[in-house]
CSV table of C-alpha atoms in Angstrom, one decimal:
chain,number,residue,atom,x,y,z
A,163,LEU,CA,0.1,0.1,0.1
A,164,ARG,CA,2.5,2.5,0.9
A,165,VAL,CA,4.7,1.7,-2.3
A,166,LEU,CA,1.1,2.3,-4.3
A,167,VAL,CA,0.6,5.5,-2.4
A,168,HIS,CA,4.2,6.8,-3.4
A,169,ARG,CA,4.2,5.7,-6.9
A,170,ASP,CA,0.8,7.8,-7.3
A,171,LEU,CA,2.3,10.9,-5.2
A,172,ASN,CA,5.1,10.8,-7.7
A,173,GLU,CA,2.9,10.3,-10.6
A,174,HIS,CA,0.5,12.9,-9.5
A,175,ILE,CA,3.8,15.6,-9.0
A,176,LYS,CA,5.2,14.3,-12.4
A,177,ASN,CA,2.0,15.4,-14.1
A,178,HIS,CA,1.8,18.9,-12.4
A,179,LEU,CA,5.8,19.7,-13.4
A,180,THR,CA,4.9,18.5,-17.0
A,181,SER,CA,1.8,20.7,-17.3
A,182,LEU,CA,4.2,23.8,-15.6
A,183,PHE,CA,6.6,23.2,-18.2
A,184,ASP,CA,4.5,22.5,-21.0
A,185,MET,CA,2.1,25.4,-20.3
A,186,THR,CA,0.5,27.1,-22.9
A,187,PRO,CA,1.4,31.0,-23.9
A,188,ARG,CA,-2.0,32.0,-22.0
A,189,GLY,CA,-1.0,29.8,-18.8
A,190,ALA,CA,2.0,31.7,-19.1
A,191,ARG,CA,0.4,35.3,-19.6
A,192,TYR,CA,-1.3,34.4,-16.1
A,193,LEU,CA,2.1,33.4,-14.7
A,194,LEU,CA,3.3,37.0,-15.1
A,195,ILE,CA,0.1,38.6,-14.6
A,196,VAL,CA,-0.8,37.0,-11.4
A,197,PRO,CA,2.8,37.6,-9.4
A,198,THR,CA,2.9,41.5,-10.8
A,199,ALA,CA,-0.4,42.0,-9.6
A,200,ILE,CA,0.5,40.7,-6.1
A,201,VAL,CA,3.6,42.7,-6.0
A,202,LEU,CA,2.0,46.0,-7.3
A,203,ALA,CA,-1.0,45.4,-4.0
A,204,LEU,CA,1.7,45.0,-1.8
A,205,PHE,CA,3.3,47.7,-2.7
A,206,ILE,CA,0.4,49.3,-2.3
A,207,VAL,CA,-1.6,47.7,0.7
A,208,VAL,CA,1.6,47.5,3.1
A,209,PRO,CA,2.2,51.3,3.9
A,210,MET,CA,-1.6,51.4,4.2
A,211,VAL,CA,-1.8,48.6,7.0
A,212,LEU,CA,1.5,49.9,9.1
A,213,PRO,CA,1.4,52.6,11.8
A,214,TYR,CA,1.0,55.9,10.4
A,215,GLY,CA,4.6,57.6,9.3
A,216,LYS,CA,6.4,54.0,9.9
A,217,VAL,CA,8.6,54.4,7.2
A,218,VAL,CA,9.7,57.7,5.8
A,219,GLY,CA,13.2,58.9,4.8
A,220,LEU,CA,14.2,55.9,2.5
A,221,THR,CA,16.7,56.9,-0.4
A,222,GLY,CA,19.5,54.8,-2.2
A,223,VAL,CA,20.9,52.9,-5.1
A,224,PRO,CA,18.9,50.7,-7.2
A,225,LEU,CA,20.1,46.7,-6.7
A,226,ILE,CA,21.9,47.7,-3.3
A,227,MET,CA,20.1,47.0,0.0
A,228,ASP,CA,20.8,50.3,1.2
A,229,ASN,CA,18.0,50.9,3.9
A,230,TRP,CA,18.1,47.9,5.6
A,231,ASN,CA,17.9,49.6,9.1
A,232,ILE,CA,14.4,50.8,8.3
A,233,TRP,CA,12.5,48.0,6.9
A,234,SER,CA,14.3,45.0,9.1
A,235,GLU,CA,12.4,46.3,11.9
A,236,LEU,CA,9.1,45.8,10.1
A,237,ASP,CA,6.9,42.2,10.2
A,238,PRO,CA,8.1,40.1,7.8
A,239,VAL,CA,5.4,40.3,5.0
A,240,SER,CA,6.1,44.3,5.1
A,241,ALA,CA,10.0,43.5,5.1
A,242,ILE,CA,9.9,41.8,2.4
A,243,THR,CA,8.0,44.1,0.3
A,244,TYR,CA,10.2,47.1,1.4
A,245,GLY,CA,13.4,45.1,0.8
A,246,PHE,CA,12.4,43.8,-2.8
A,247,GLY,CA,11.5,47.6,-3.4
A,248,ASP,CA,14.9,48.6,-2.0
A,249,ILE,CA,16.8,46.2,-4.5
A,250,LEU,CA,14.5,47.1,-7.3
A,251,CYS,CA,14.4,51.2,-6.5
A,252,HIS,CA,16.6,54.0,-5.4
A,253,GLN,CA,13.3,55.1,-3.3
A,254,GLU,CA,14.4,58.8,-3.2
A,255,SER,CA,11.4,60.0,-0.7
A,256,ASP,CA,11.0,63.1,-2.7
A,257,ARG,CA,10.2,61.2,-5.7
A,258,SER,CA,7.8,58.5,-4.2
A,259,PHE,CA,4.0,58.2,-2.8
A,260,LEU,CA,3.0,58.6,0.6
A,261,ILE,CA,0.2,56.2,1.9
A,262,ASN,CA,-1.2,56.7,5.2
A,263,GLY,CA,2.4,58.7,5.9
A,264,SER,CA,4.2,55.8,4.9
A,265,GLN,CA,6.7,55.9,1.7
A,266,MET,CA,5.6,53.6,-0.9
A,267,PRO,CA,8.4,50.9,-1.5
A,268,VAL,CA,9.4,52.0,-4.7
A,269,CYS,CA,9.3,55.5,-6.9
A,270,VAL,CA,6.7,57.1,-8.7
A,271,ARG,CA,8.2,55.9,-12.1
A,272,ASP,CA,8.7,52.3,-10.8
A,273,THR,CA,5.3,52.0,-9.5
A,274,PHE,CA,3.4,53.0,-13.3
A,275,ILE,CA,6.0,51.2,-14.9
A,276,ILE,CA,4.7,47.8,-13.1
A,277,SER,CA,1.2,49.2,-13.6
A,278,GLY,CA,1.7,50.0,-17.2
A,279,PHE,CA,3.0,46.4,-17.5
A,280,LEU,CA,0.0,44.8,-15.9
A,281,LEU,CA,-2.4,46.6,-17.6
A,282,GLY,CA,-0.6,45.8,-20.8
A,283,MET,CA,-0.6,41.8,-20.0
A,284,SER,CA,-4.1,42.3,-18.8
A,285,THR,CA,-5.1,44.2,-22.0
A,286,PHE,CA,-3.7,41.7,-24.1
A,287,LEU,CA,-5.0,38.5,-22.4
A,288,VAL,CA,-8.7,39.7,-22.8
A,289,SER,CA,-8.3,41.2,-26.5
A,290,ARG,CA,-6.4,38.2,-28.3
A,291,ARG,CA,-5.4,41.1,-31.1
A,292,GLY,CA,-2.2,40.4,-33.2
A,293,LEU,CA,0.7,42.9,-32.6
A,294,ALA,CA,2.9,43.5,-35.5
A,295,VAL,CA,6.5,43.6,-34.6
A,296,ARG,CA,7.4,46.6,-36.2
A,297,SER,CA,4.8,48.2,-34.1
A,298,VAL,CA,6.3,46.9,-31.3
A,299,VAL,CA,9.3,48.4,-32.0
A,300,ILE,CA,8.5,51.7,-32.6
A,301,ALA,CA,6.3,51.6,-29.2
A,302,VAL,CA,9.3,50.6,-27.2
A,303,ALA,CA,11.6,53.2,-29.1
A,304,VAL,CA,9.0,56.1,-28.4
A,305,ALA,CA,8.6,54.9,-25.0
A,306,SER,CA,12.3,54.5,-23.9
A,307,ALA,CA,13.2,58.0,-25.7
A,308,LEU,CA,10.0,59.6,-23.4
A,309,LEU,CA,11.4,57.8,-20.3
A,310,PHE,CA,14.9,59.0,-21.1
A,311,LEU,CA,13.7,62.7,-22.4
A,312,ASP,CA,11.6,62.9,-19.0
A,313,HIS,CA,14.5,61.8,-16.7
A,314,THR,CA,17.2,63.8,-18.4
A,315,VAL,CA,14.9,67.1,-18.6
A,316,GLN,CA,13.8,66.7,-14.8
A,317,MET,CA,17.6,65.4,-13.6
A,318,VAL,CA,19.4,68.9,-15.7
A,319,PHE,CA,17.0,71.5,-14.6
A,320,GLY,CA,16.5,69.8,-10.9
A,321,LEU,CA,12.6,69.3,-11.4
A,322,ASN,CA,10.5,66.6,-9.6
A,323,VAL,CA,7.2,66.4,-11.8
A,324,PRO,CA,5.6,63.4,-10.0
A,325,SER,CA,2.5,63.4,-13.1
A,326,THR,CA,5.5,63.2,-15.9
A,327,ARG,CA,7.4,60.4,-14.3
A,328,ALA,CA,4.1,58.7,-13.7
A,329,VAL,CA,3.1,59.0,-17.5
A,330,THR,CA,6.1,58.0,-18.8
A,331,GLY,CA,6.2,55.0,-16.6
A,332,LEU,CA,2.8,53.8,-17.3
A,333,VAL,CA,3.6,54.0,-21.2
A,334,PHE,CA,7.0,52.4,-20.9
A,335,GLY,CA,5.6,49.4,-18.6
A,336,PHE,CA,2.7,49.2,-21.7
A,337,ALA,CA,5.5,49.2,-24.2
A,338,ILE,CA,7.6,46.1,-21.9
A,339,SER,CA,4.0,44.2,-21.9
A,340,MET,CA,3.9,44.4,-25.8
A,341,VAL,CA,7.3,42.9,-26.4
A,342,VAL,CA,6.4,40.2,-23.7
A,343,GLU,CA,3.3,39.6,-25.7
A,344,CYS,CA,4.8,39.7,-29.1
A,345,TRP,CA,7.2,36.9,-27.8
A,346,PHE,CA,4.2,34.9,-26.4
A,347,GLN,CA,2.5,35.7,-30.1
A,348,TYR,CA,5.6,34.4,-31.7
A,349,HIS,CA,5.5,31.0,-29.8
A,350,GLU,CA,1.8,30.1,-30.0
A,351,ARG,CA,2.2,29.8,-34.2
């Protein structure tokens, strides 16, 4: 009986792993959309549930954990969320939204890049319209140019305009989703 249960369990695990790796492009889209939505939700909800003004004054460099002293004192979910943001983003406080008096784990631009990517992937999941590679290349070039131009103008002139950061981030995130969707459509053929 033990051998039979063990064999059935192994077969069950094998079937699930096979279905995971033989995933359809539609399933793979969900595999991108769901975690992205969870991360975005955590970036918004975590500052809401923390005590008012618990996380402020974050600043640093992307790809470096330089705010460990601030977020390591938080509960595990909040610490992981802010730690992920610490790696992903510069977290400059003057370029970030405040929710419940606490700074979001990522800046305005990164928040909207993630939002644009999520919006784009969700749109393509529903619409099922094909994308021409040429239009994707043009969209990515324009979005990248806008993002670069916005960043450069704000840096050179010492500006901080959250609305343009949000718009360029949203457009760039959507353009990145177009690249991913184009890749999926290529593999569906």
